[in-house]
Amino acid sequence: MKIVITGATGHIGSALIHQFAFDFPGAEIVLLDNMKTQRYCSLFNLPRTAQYSFVEIDVCTSDLSKFFNGADTVVHLAALTDAANSFENADLVKKNNLEATSRVAKACIESQSQMILLSSTSVYGTSSTTVSEDCLITDLNPQSPYAETKLKEENLVETMVRSHGLRAVICRFGTIVGTSPGMRFHTAVNKFCWQAALGLPITVWTTAYDQKRPYLDLRDATRALSFLINKQSSAGLIYNILSSNSTVCEITEIIRKFIPDIEINFIDNMIMNQLSYEVSNKRFSDLGFSFSDGLDTRIGETINLLKDARSFICL
Ligand SMILES: NC(=O)c1ccc[n+]([C@@H]2O[C@H](COP(=O)([O-])OP(=O)(O)OC[C@H]3O[C@@H](n4cnc5c(N)ncnc54)[C@H](O)[C@@H]3O)[C@@H](O)[C@H]2O)c1
């Protein structure tokens, strides 16, 4: 088996490359990344049960055919991912992410590989009811240039499935919770854990405290991707992949179990000035996938990594 992962050294990719060595022993795993985020540490201590090759390339400019040739699956993770900063970098985010997805999809058509596109539940944006994949188009209200681009990437892939026989599946991931060798701290829960571990107040957007949002245990995320490879799902269907819908209040209460003296500071920020939204994972669960039953373990694991931070990080 041959699997290609774009954006392989990022937060999700760096956990996935370990999971694939476990789930697909002996597989050839090709890791592509432009290393703009410099996460070389993601390549340390890789398991010996898979045959890895790493190539530093930009998927927007390099010829992908030689890497995709013979691949069963391409997991496309490469993207600029900082949603909050995407307001300032809107053009860059759109150009990089849309171009990357377009070129990866075309190369998958040529190599006849299954393409797994990583999208995000942030394409829903605002909703007063629980939303599912077959919601009305008016229920898709992305709230940032990052999320708008994700929706465009989905549309592009769906069009290529219909017009060019692309074998693809689209995963709308909830916000990842959990640790990885190439972990990043832009996203809500990781940022809260970092602040709590350092003894800093947790900064919470005022309007978001009691809002439910979808979160995804990183172990569920990597297992879900192996599951889709095993199923060879490729009919262009969209799946919401999330472990739970939780409020920020619920997340901070889990953090409090590990660090009892946390403080919360409320701030205003335009990206979160929106309604709550809950997302259904029923379509994916109905395929036979079981999600973990909470985020406590992953939050505990994150705090455990940082547990001594207060003693050596100078603020
Ligand atoms: N982490 C989350 O909470 C989350 C939630 C939903 C969806 N996603 C999606 O999952 C995917 C992976 O997310 P992540 O958290 O691992 O992000 P990340 O930012 O940690 O990793 C992305 C990687 O892609 C690489 N990259 C970016 N543009 C590239 C290009 N043109 N060519 C080659 N490499 C490039 C970066 O160097 C980086 O290593 C993204 O598409 C993201 O939108 C992530």
Coordinates of N, CA and C in Angstrom, one line a residue, residues 1-9 12-33 42-43 46-56 66-77 222 226 229:
M1 N 0.8 -1.2 0.0 CA 0.0 0.0 0.0 C 0.9 1.2 0.0
K2 N 0.4 2.2 -0.8 CA 1.2 3.5 -0.8 C 0.2 4.7 -0.4
I3 N 0.6 5.5 0.6 CA -0.2 6.6 1.0 C 0.6 7.9 1.0
V4 N 0.1 8.9 0.4 CA 0.7 10.2 0.4 C 0.0 11.1 1.3
I5 N 0.8 11.9 2.1 CA 0.2 12.9 3.0 C 0.8 14.2 2.7
T6 N -0.1 15.2 2.3 CA 0.4 16.6 2.1 C 0.2 17.3 3.5
G7 N 1.1 18.2 3.7 CA 1.1 18.9 5.0 C 1.3 18.0 6.2
A8 N 2.3 17.0 5.9 CA 2.5 15.9 6.8 C 3.1 16.2 8.1
T9 N 3.8 17.4 8.2 CA 4.5 17.7 9.4 C 3.7 18.6 10.3
I12 N -2.0 17.7 12.7 CA -2.7 16.4 12.5 C -1.8 15.5 11.8
G13 N -1.0 15.9 10.8 CA -0.1 15.0 10.0 C 0.9 14.3 10.9
S14 N 1.4 15.1 11.8 CA 2.5 14.5 12.6 C 2.0 13.4 13.6
A15 N 0.7 13.4 13.9 CA 0.1 12.3 14.6 C -0.3 11.2 13.7
L16 N -0.8 11.6 12.5 CA -1.3 10.6 11.5 C -0.2 9.7 11.0
I17 N 1.0 10.2 10.8 CA 2.1 9.4 10.3 C 2.5 8.2 11.3
H18 N 2.3 8.5 12.5 CA 2.5 7.4 13.5 C 1.3 6.4 13.5
Q19 N 0.1 6.9 13.4 CA -1.1 6.0 13.3 C -1.0 5.1 12.1
F20 N -0.7 5.7 11.0 CA -0.6 4.9 9.7 C 0.4 3.7 9.8
A21 N 1.5 4.0 10.5 CA 2.5 3.0 10.6 C 2.0 1.8 11.4
F22 N 1.1 2.1 12.4 CA 0.4 1.1 13.2 C -0.7 0.4 12.4
D23 N -1.5 1.2 11.7 CA -2.7 0.6 11.0 C -2.3 -0.1 9.7
F24 N -1.2 0.4 9.0 CA -0.9 -0.2 7.7 C 0.6 -0.6 7.7
P25 N 1.0 -1.6 8.5 CA 2.4 -1.9 8.6 C 2.9 -2.3 7.3
G26 N 4.2 -1.9 7.0 CA 4.8 -2.2 5.7 C 4.4 -1.2 4.6
A27 N 3.5 -0.3 4.9 CA 3.1 0.7 3.8 C 4.2 1.6 3.5
E28 N 4.1 2.1 2.2 CA 5.0 3.2 1.8 C 4.3 4.5 2.1
I29 N 4.9 5.3 2.9 CA 4.2 6.6 3.3 C 5.0 7.8 2.8
V30 N 4.5 8.5 1.9 CA 5.2 9.7 1.3 C 4.7 10.9 2.0
L31 N 5.7 11.6 2.6 CA 5.3 12.8 3.4 C 5.7 14.1 2.6
L32 N 4.8 15.0 2.3 CA 5.1 16.2 1.6 C 4.8 17.4 2.5
D33 N 5.7 18.4 2.5 CA 5.4 19.6 3.2 C 6.4 20.7 2.8
S42 N 8.6 16.9 13.7 CA 7.5 15.9 13.4 C 8.2 14.7 12.7
L43 N 9.4 14.8 12.2 CA 10.1 13.7 11.5 C 11.0 12.9 12.5
L46 N 10.3 8.3 14.0 CA 9.2 7.7 13.3 C 9.3 6.2 13.5
P47 N 8.2 5.5 13.6 CA 8.2 4.0 13.8 C 8.9 3.3 12.6
R48 N 9.5 2.2 12.8 CA 10.2 1.5 11.7 C 9.2 0.5 11.0
T49 N 8.0 0.5 11.4 CA 7.1 -0.5 10.7 C 6.5 0.0 9.4
A50 N 6.8 1.3 9.0 CA 6.4 1.8 7.7 C 7.7 2.3 6.9
Q51 N 7.5 2.4 5.6 CA 8.7 2.9 4.8 C 8.3 4.4 4.5
Y52 N 9.0 5.3 5.2 CA 8.7 6.7 5.0 C 9.6 7.3 4.0
S53 N 9.1 8.3 3.2 CA 10.0 9.2 2.5 C 9.4 10.6 2.7
F54 N 10.3 11.5 2.9 CA 9.9 12.9 3.1 C 10.5 13.8 2.0
V55 N 9.6 14.6 1.4 CA 10.1 15.5 0.4 C 9.6 16.9 0.7
E56 N 10.6 17.9 0.8 CA 10.2 19.3 1.0 C 9.8 19.9 -0.3
K66 N 4.9 12.5 -9.9 CA 5.9 11.4 -9.5 C 5.7 10.9 -8.1
F67 N 5.2 11.8 -7.2 CA 4.9 11.4 -5.8 C 3.6 10.6 -5.7
F68 N 2.6 11.0 -6.6 CA 1.3 10.4 -6.5 C 1.2 9.0 -7.2
N69 N 2.2 8.9 -8.2 CA 2.1 7.7 -9.0 C 2.0 6.4 -8.2
G70 N 1.0 5.6 -8.4 CA 0.9 4.3 -7.6 C 0.3 4.5 -6.2
A71 N -0.1 5.7 -5.9 CA -0.7 5.9 -4.5 C -2.1 5.3 -4.4
D72 N -2.4 4.6 -3.4 CA -3.8 4.2 -3.2 C -4.6 5.4 -2.7
T73 N -4.0 6.2 -1.8 CA -4.7 7.3 -1.1 C -3.8 8.5 -1.0
V74 N -4.4 9.7 -1.2 CA -3.7 10.9 -0.8 C -4.5 11.6 0.2
V75 N -3.9 11.8 1.4 CA -4.6 12.6 2.5 C -4.1 14.0 2.4
H76 N -5.0 14.9 2.0 CA -4.6 16.3 1.7 C -4.8 17.2 2.9
L77 N -3.7 17.4 3.7 CA -3.8 18.3 4.9 C -3.2 19.6 4.7
T222 N -7.3 10.6 13.7 CA -6.4 9.7 12.9 C -7.0 8.4 12.6
S226 N -7.8 6.4 8.9 CA -7.5 5.0 8.6 C -8.8 4.3 8.2
I229 N -9.7 5.0 4.7 CA -8.8 4.4 3.7 C -9.2 2.9 3.6

